[in-house]
PDB file of C-alpha atoms and ligand atoms in Angstrom:
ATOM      1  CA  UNK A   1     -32.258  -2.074  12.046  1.00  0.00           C
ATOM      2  CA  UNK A   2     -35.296  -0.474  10.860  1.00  0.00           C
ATOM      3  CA  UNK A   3     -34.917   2.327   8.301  1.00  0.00           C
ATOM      4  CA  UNK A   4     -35.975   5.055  10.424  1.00  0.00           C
ATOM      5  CA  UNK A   5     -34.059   4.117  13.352  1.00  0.00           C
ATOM      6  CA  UNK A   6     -31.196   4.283  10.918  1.00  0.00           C
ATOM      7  CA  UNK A   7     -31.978   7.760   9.763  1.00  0.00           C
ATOM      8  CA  UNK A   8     -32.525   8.895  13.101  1.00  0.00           C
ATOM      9  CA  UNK A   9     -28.950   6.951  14.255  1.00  0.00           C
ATOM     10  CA  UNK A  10     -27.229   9.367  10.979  1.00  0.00           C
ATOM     11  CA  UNK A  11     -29.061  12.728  11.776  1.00  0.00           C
ATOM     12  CA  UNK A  12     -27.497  12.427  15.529  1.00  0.00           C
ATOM     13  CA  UNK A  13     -24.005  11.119  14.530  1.00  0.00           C
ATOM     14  CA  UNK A  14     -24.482  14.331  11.970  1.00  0.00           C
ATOM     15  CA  UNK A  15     -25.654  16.834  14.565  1.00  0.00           C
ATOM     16  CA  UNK A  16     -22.045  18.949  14.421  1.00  0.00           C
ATOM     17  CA  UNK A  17     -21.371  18.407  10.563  1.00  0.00           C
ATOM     18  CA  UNK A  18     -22.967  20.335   7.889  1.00  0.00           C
ATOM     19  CA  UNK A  19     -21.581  17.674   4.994  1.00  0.00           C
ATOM     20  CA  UNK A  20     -22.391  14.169   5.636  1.00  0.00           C
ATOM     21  CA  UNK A  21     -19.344  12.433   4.122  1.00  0.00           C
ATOM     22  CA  UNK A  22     -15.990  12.181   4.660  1.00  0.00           C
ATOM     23  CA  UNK A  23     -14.852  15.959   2.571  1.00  0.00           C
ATOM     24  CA  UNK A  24     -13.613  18.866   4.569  1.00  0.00           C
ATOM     25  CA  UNK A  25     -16.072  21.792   3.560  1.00  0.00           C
ATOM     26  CA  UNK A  26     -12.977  23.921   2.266  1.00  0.00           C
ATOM     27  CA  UNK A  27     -11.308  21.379   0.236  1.00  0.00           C
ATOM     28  CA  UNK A  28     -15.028  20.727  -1.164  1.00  0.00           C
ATOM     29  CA  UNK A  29     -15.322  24.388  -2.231  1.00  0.00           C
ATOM     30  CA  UNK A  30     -12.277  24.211  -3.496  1.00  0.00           C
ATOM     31  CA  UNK A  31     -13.272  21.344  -5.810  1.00  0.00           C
ATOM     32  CA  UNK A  32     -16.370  23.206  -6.891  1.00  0.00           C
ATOM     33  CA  UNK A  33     -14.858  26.354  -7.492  1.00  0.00           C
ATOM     34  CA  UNK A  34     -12.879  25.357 -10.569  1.00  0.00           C
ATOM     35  CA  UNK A  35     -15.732  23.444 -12.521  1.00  0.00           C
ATOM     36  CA  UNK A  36     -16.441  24.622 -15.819  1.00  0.00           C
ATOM     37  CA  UNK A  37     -20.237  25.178 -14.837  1.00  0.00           C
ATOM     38  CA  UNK A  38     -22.306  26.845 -17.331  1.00  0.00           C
ATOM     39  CA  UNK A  39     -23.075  30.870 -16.121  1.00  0.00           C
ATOM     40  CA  UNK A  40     -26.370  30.866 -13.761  1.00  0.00           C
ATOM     41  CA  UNK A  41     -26.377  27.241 -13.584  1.00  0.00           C
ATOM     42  CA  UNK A  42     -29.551  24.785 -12.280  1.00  0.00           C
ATOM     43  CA  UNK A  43     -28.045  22.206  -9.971  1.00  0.00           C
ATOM     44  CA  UNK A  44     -29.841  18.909  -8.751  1.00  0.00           C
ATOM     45  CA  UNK A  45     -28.383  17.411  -5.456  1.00  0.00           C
ATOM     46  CA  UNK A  46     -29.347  14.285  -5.246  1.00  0.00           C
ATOM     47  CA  UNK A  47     -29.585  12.358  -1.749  1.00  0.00           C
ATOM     48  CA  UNK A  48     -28.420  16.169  -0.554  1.00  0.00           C
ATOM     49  CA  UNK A  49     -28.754  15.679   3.210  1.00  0.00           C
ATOM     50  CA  UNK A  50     -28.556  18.868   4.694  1.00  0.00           C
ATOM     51  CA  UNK A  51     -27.812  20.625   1.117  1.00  0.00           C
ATOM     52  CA  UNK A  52     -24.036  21.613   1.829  1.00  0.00           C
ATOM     53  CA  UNK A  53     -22.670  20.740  -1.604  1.00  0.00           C
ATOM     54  CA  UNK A  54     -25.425  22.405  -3.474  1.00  0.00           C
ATOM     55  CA  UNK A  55     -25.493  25.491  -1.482  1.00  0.00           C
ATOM     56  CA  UNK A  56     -21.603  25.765  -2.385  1.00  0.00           C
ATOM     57  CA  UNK A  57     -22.052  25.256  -6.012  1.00  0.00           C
ATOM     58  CA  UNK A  58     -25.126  28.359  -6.247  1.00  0.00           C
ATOM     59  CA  UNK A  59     -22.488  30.435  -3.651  1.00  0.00           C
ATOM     60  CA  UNK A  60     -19.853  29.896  -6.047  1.00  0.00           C
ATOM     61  CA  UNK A  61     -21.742  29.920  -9.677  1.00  0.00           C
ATOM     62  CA  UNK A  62     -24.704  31.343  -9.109  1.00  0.00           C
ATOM     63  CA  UNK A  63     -28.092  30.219 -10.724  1.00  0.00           C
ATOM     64  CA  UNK A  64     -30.604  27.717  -8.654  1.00  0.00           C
ATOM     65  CA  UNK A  65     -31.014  24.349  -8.079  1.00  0.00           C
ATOM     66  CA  UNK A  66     -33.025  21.819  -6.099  1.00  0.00           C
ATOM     67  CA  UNK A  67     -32.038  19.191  -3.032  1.00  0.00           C
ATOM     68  CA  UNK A  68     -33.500  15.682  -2.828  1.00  0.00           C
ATOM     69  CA  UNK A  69     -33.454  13.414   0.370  1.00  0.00           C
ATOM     70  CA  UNK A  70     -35.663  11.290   1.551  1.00  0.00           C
ATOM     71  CA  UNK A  71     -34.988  12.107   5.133  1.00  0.00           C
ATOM     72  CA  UNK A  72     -36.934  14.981   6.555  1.00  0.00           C
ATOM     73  CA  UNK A  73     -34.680  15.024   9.589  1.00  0.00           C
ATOM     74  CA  UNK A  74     -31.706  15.716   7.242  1.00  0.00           C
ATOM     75  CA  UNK A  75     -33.481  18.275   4.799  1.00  0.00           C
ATOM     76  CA  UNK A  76     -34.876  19.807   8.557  1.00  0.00           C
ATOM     77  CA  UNK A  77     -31.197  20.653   8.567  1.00  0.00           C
ATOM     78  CA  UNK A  78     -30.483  21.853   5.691  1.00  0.00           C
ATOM     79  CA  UNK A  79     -29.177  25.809   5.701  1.00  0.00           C
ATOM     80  CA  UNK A  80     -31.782  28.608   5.795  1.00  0.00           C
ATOM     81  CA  UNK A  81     -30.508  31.674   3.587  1.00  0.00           C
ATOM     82  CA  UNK A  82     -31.100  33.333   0.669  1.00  0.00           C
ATOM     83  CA  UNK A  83     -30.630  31.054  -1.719  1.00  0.00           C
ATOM     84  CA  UNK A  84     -32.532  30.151  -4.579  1.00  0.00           C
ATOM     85  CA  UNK A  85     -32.892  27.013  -4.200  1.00  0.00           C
ATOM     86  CA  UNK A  86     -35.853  24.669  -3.235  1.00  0.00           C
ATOM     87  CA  UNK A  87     -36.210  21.454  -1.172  1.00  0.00           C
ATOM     88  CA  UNK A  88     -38.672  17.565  -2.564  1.00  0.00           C
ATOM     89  CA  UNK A  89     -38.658  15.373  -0.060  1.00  0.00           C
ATOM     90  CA  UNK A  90     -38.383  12.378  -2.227  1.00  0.00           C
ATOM     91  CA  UNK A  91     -36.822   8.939  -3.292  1.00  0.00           C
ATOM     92  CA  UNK A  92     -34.480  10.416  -5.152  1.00  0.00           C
ATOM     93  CA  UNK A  93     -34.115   7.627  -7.626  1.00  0.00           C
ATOM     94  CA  UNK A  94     -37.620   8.073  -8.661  1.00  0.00           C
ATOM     95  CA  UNK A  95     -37.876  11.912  -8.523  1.00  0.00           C
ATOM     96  CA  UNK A  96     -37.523  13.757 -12.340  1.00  0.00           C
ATOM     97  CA  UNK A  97     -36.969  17.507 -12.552  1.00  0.00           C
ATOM     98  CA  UNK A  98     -39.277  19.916 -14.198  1.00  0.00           C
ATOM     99  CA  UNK A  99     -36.342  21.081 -16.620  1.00  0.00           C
ATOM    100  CA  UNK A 100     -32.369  19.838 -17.502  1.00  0.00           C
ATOM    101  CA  UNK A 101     -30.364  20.475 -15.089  1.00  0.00           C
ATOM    102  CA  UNK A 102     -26.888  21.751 -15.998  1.00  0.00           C
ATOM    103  CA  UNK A 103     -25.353  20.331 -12.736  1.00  0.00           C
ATOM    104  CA  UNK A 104     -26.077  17.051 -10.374  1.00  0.00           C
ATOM    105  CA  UNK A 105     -24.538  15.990  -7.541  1.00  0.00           C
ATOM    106  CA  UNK A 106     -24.610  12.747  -5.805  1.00  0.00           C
ATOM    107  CA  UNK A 107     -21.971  12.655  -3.229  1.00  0.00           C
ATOM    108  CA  UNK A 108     -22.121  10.191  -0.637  1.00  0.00           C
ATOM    109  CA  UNK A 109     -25.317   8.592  -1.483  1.00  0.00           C
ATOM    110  CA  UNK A 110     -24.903   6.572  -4.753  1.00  0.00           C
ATOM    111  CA  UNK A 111     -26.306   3.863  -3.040  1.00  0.00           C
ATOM    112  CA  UNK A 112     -29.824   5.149  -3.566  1.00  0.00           C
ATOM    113  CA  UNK A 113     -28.525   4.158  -7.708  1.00  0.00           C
ATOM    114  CA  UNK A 114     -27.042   0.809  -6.283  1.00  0.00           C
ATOM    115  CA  UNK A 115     -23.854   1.958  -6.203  1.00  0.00           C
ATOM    116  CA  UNK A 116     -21.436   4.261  -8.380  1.00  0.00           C
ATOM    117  CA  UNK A 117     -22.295   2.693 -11.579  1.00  0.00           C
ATOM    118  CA  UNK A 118     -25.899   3.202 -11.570  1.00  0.00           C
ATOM    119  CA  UNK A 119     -25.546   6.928  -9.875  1.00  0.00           C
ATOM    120  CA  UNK A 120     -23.018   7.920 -12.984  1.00  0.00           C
ATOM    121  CA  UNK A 121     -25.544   6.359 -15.034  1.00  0.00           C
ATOM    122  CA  UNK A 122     -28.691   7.975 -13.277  1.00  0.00           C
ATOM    123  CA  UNK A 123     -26.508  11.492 -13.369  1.00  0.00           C
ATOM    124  CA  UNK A 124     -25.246  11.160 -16.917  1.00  0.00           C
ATOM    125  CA  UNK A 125     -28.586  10.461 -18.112  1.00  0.00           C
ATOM    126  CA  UNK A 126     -30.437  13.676 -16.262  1.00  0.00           C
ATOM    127  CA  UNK A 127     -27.748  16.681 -17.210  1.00  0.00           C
ATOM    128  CA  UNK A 128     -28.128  18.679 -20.327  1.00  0.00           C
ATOM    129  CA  UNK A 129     -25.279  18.146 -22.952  1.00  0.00           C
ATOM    130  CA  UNK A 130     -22.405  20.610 -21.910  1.00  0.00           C
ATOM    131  CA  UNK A 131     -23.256  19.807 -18.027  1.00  0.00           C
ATOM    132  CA  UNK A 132     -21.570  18.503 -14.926  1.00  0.00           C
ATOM    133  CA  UNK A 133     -21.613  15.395 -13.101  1.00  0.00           C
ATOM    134  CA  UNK A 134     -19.940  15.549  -9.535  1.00  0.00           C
ATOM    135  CA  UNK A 135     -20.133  11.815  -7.742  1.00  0.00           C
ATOM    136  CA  UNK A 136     -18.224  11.294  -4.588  1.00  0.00           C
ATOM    137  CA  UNK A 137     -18.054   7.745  -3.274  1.00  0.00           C
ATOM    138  CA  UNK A 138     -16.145   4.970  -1.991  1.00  0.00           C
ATOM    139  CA  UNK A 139     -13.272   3.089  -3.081  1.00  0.00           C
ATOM    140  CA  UNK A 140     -10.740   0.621  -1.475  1.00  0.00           C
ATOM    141  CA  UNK A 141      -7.399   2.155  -0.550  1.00  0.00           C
ATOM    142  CA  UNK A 142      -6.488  -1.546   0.327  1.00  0.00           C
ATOM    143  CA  UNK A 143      -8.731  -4.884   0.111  1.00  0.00           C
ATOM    144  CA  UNK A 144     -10.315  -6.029   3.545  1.00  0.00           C
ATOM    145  CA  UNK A 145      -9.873  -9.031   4.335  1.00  0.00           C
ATOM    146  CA  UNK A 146     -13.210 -11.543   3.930  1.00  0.00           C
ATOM    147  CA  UNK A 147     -13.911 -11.402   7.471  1.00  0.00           C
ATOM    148  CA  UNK A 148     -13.628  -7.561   7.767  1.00  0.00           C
ATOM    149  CA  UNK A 149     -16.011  -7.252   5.171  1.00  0.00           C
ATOM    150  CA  UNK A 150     -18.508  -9.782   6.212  1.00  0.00           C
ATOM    151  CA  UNK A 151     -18.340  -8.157   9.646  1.00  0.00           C
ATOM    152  CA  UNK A 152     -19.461  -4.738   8.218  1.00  0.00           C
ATOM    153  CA  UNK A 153     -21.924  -6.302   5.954  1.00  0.00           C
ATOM    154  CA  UNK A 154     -20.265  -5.490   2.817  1.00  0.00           C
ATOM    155  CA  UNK A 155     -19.231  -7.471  -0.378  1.00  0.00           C
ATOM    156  CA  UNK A 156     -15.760  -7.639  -1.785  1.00  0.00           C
ATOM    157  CA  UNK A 157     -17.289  -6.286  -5.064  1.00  0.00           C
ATOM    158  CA  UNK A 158     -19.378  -3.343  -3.636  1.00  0.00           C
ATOM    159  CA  UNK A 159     -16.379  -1.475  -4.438  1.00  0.00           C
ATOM    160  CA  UNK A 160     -13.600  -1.071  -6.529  1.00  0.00           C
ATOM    161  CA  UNK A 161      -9.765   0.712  -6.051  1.00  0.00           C
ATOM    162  CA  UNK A 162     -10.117   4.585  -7.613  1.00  0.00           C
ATOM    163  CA  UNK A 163      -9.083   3.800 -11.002  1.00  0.00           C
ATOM    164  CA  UNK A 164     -12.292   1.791 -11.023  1.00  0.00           C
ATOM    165  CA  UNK A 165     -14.229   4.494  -9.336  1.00  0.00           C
ATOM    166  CA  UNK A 166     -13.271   6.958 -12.786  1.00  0.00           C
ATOM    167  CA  UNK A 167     -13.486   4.444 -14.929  1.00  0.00           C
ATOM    168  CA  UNK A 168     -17.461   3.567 -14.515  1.00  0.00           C
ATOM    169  CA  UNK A 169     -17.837   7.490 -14.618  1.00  0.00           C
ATOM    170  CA  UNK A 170     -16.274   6.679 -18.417  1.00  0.00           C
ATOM    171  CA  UNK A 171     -18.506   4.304 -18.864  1.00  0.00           C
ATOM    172  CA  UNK A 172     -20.796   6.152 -18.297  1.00  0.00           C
ATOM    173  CA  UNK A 173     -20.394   8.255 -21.347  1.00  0.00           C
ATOM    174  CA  UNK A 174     -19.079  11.385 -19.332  1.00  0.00           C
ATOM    175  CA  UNK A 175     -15.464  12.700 -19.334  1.00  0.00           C
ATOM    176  CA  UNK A 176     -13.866  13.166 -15.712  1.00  0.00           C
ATOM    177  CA  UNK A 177     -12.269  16.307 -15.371  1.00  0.00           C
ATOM    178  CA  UNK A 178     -11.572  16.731 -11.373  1.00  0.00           C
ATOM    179  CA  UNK A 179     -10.682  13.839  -8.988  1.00  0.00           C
ATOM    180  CA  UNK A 180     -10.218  14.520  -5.047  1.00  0.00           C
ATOM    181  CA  UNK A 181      -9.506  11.674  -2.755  1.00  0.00           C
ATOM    182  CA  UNK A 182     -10.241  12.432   0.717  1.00  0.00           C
ATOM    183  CA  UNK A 183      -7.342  12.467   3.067  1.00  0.00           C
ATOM    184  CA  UNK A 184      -6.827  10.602   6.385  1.00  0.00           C
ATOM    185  CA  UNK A 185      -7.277  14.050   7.680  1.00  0.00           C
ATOM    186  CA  UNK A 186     -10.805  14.121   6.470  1.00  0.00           C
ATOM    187  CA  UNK A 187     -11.469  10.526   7.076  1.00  0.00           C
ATOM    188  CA  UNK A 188     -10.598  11.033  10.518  1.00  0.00           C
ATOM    189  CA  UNK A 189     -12.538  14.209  11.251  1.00  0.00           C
ATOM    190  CA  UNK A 190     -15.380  12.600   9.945  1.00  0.00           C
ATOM    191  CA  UNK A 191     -15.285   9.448  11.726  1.00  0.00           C
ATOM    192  CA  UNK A 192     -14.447  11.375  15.182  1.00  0.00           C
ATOM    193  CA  UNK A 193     -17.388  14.053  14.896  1.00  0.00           C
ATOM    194  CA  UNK A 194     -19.549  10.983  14.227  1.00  0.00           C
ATOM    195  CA  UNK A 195     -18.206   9.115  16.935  1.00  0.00           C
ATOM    196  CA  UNK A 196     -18.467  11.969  19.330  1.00  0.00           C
ATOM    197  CA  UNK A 197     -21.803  13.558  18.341  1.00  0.00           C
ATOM    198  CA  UNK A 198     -23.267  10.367  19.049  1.00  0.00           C
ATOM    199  CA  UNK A 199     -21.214   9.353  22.403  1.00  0.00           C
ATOM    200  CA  UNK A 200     -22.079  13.405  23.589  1.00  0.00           C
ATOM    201  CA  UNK A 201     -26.064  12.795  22.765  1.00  0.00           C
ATOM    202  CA  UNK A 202     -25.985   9.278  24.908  1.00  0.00           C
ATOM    203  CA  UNK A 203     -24.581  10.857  27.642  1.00  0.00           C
ATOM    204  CA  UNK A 204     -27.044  13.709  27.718  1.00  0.00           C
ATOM    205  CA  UNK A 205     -30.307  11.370  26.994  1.00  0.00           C
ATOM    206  CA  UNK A 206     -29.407   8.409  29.129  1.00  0.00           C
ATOM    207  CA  UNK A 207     -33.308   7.285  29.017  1.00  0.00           C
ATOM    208  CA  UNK A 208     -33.815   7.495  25.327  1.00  0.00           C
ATOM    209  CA  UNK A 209     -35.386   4.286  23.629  1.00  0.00           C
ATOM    210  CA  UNK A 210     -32.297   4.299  21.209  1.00  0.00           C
ATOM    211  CA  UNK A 211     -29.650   5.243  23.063  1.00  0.00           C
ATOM    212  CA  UNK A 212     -28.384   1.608  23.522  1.00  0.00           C
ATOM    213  CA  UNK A 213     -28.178   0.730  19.789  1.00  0.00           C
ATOM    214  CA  UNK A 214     -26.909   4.199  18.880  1.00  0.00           C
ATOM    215  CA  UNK A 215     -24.312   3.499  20.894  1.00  0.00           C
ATOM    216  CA  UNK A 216     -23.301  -0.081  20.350  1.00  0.00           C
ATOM    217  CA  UNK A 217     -23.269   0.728  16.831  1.00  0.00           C
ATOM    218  CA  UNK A 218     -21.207   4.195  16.933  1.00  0.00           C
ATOM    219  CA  UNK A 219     -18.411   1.810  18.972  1.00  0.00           C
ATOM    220  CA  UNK A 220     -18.161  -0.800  16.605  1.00  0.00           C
ATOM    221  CA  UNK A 221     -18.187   1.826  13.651  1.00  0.00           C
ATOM    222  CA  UNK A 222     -14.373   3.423  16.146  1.00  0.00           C
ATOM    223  CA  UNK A 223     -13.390   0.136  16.664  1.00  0.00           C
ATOM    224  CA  UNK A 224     -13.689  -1.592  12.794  1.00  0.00           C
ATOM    225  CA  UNK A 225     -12.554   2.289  11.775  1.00  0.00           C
ATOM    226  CA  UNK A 226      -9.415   1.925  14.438  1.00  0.00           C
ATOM    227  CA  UNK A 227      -8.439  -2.271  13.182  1.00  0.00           C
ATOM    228  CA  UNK A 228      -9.283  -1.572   9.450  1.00  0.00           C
ATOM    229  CA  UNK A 229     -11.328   0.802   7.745  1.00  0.00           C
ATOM    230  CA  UNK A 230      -8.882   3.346   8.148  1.00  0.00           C
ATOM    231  CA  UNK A 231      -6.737   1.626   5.578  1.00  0.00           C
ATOM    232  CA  UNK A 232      -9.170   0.187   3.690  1.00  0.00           C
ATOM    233  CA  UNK A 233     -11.520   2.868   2.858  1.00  0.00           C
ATOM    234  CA  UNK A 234     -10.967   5.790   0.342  1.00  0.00           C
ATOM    235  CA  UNK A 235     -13.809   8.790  -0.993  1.00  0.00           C
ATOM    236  CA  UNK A 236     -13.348  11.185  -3.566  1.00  0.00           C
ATOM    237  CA  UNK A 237     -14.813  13.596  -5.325  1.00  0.00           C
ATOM    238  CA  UNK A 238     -15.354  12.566  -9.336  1.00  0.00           C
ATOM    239  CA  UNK A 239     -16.764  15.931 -11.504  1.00  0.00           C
ATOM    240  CA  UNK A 240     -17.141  14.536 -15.040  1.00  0.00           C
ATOM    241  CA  UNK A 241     -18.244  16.751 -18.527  1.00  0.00           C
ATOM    242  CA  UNK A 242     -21.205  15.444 -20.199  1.00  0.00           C
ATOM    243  CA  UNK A 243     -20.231  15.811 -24.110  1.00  0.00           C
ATOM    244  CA  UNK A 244     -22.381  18.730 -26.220  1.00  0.00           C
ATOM    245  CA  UNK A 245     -22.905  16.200 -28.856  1.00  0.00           C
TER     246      UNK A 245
HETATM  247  C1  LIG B   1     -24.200  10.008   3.629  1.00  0.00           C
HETATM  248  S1  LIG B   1     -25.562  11.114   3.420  1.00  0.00           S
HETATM  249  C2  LIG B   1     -24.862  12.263   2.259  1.00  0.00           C
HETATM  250  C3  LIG B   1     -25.592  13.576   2.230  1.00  0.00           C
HETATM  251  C4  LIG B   1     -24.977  14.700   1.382  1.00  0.00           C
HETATM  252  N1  LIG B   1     -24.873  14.342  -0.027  1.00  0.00           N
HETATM  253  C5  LIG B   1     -23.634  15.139   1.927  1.00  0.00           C
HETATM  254  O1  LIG B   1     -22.608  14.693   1.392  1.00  0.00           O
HETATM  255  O2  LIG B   1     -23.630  15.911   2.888  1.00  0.00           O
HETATM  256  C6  LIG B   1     -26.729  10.156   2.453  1.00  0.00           C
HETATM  257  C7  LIG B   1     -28.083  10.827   2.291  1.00  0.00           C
HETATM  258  O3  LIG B   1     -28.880  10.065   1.376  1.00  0.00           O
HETATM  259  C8  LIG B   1     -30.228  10.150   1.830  1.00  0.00           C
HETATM  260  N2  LIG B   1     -30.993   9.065   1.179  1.00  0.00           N
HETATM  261  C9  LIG B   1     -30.953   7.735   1.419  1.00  0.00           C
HETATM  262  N3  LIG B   1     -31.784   7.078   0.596  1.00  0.00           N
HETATM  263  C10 LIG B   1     -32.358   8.015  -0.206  1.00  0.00           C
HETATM  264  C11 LIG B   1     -33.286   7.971  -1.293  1.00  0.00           C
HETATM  265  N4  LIG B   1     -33.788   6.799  -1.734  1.00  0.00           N
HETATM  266  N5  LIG B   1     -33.643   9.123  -1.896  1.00  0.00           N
HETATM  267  C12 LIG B   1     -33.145  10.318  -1.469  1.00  0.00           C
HETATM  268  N6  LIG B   1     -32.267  10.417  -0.442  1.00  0.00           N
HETATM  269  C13 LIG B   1     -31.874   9.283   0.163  1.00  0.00           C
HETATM  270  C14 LIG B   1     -30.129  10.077   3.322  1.00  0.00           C
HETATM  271  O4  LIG B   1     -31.292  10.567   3.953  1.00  0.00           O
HETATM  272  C15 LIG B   1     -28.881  10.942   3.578  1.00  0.00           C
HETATM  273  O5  LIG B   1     -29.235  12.294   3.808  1.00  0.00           O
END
């Protein structure tokens, strides 16, 4: 599947969601609200898709910040308001901000870093001493079998349980402070608006191009989710300290 078709497959499946990963926008807030982020803060999103997270964090603690996607279908999304903050459509792992940022987010999309490790690096390495690193990714809740995994294109060692998922945010050199696993309530709310954004937009555009490979791959996404990603997959929410000295 070609990269654009792919984007264009997420920004549908997306259409009634304002975060793109499995996190219930309360709970999220939440989770932001009781960070020890430094007063009038400048916050980096990084792979922001339509900006949710960082919009919370300048809601809740003021100060700025910028959102970076390389989709401009997603960042076409993204809130308008009166926020200070400003959009680069860029490949986020090769943008650099003009100044420190005190807070970066990657949340859902640490696979622009290869994965958690190199996103906790890639974070770590960009906030100022006394910042805050918030990752949210996967994790197994239970191993897949080989087949499973093969069948959704993954490898066993793409990821690890959650004590794994903290762990390389140690390793990192940052000190986790908040974790949030997603329930099965959000896992299922985001599977189902995906599911159903995308199944509601085929039905309505029965002549688009894509509307055959949207939809084959929307059903096996239910299907794999009904036999065993529902057990198998986990997200949370990591928010880590990066140390003053
Ligand atoms: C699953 S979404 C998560 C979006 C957002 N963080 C959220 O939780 O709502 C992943 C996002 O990463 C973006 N993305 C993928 N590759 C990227 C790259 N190399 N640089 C910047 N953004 C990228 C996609 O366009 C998409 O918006």
């Amino acid at each position: 599947v070609d990269r654009d078709a792919r984007d264009r497959w997420s920004n549908v499946a997306h259409a009634n969601r304002r975060l793109c990963s499995p996190v219930d926008e309360a709970r999220l807030a939440a989770f932001l609200k009781e960070l020890p982020v430094p007063p009038a803060p400048y916050t980096v999103d990084l792979g922001c898709g339509k900006a949710e997270a960082l919009r919370r964090v300048v809601e809740l603690h003021g100060g700025s910040g910028t959102g970076v996607d390389i989709s401009a279908r997603m960042l076409g999304d993204a809130f308008d308001g009166e926020w200070d903050i400003e959009f680069a459509q860029a490949d986020a792992a090769m943008w650099r901000p003009e100044r420190r940022p005190d807070v970066a987010l990657c949340i859902g999309s640490a696979h622009i870093f290869g994965g958690a490790a190199g996103a906790a690096a890639a974070l770590g390495a960009l906030v100022a001493p006394g910042g805050i690193v918030v990752l949210g990714d996967g994790y197994w809740r239970a191993m897949p079998t080989a087949a499973e995994l093969a069948s959704f294109g993954m490898e066993p060692d793409e990821l690890g349980d959650l004590t794994e998922l903290v762990a390389l945010v140690r390793r990192a050199d940052l000190v986790p402070i908040a974790v949030q696993p997603s329930t099965d309530a959000e896992w299922d709310g985001y599977e189902w608006s995906l599911i159903r954004a995308v199944e509601v937009w085929a039905a309505a555009n029965p002549d688009d191009p894509d509307g055959a490979e949207f939809l084959s791959r929307t059903r096996f996404m239910r299907d794999t989710y009904l036999e065993w990603r529902r057990a198998a997959f986990g997200f949370a929410l990591v928010a880590a300290l990066k140390p003053k000295a």
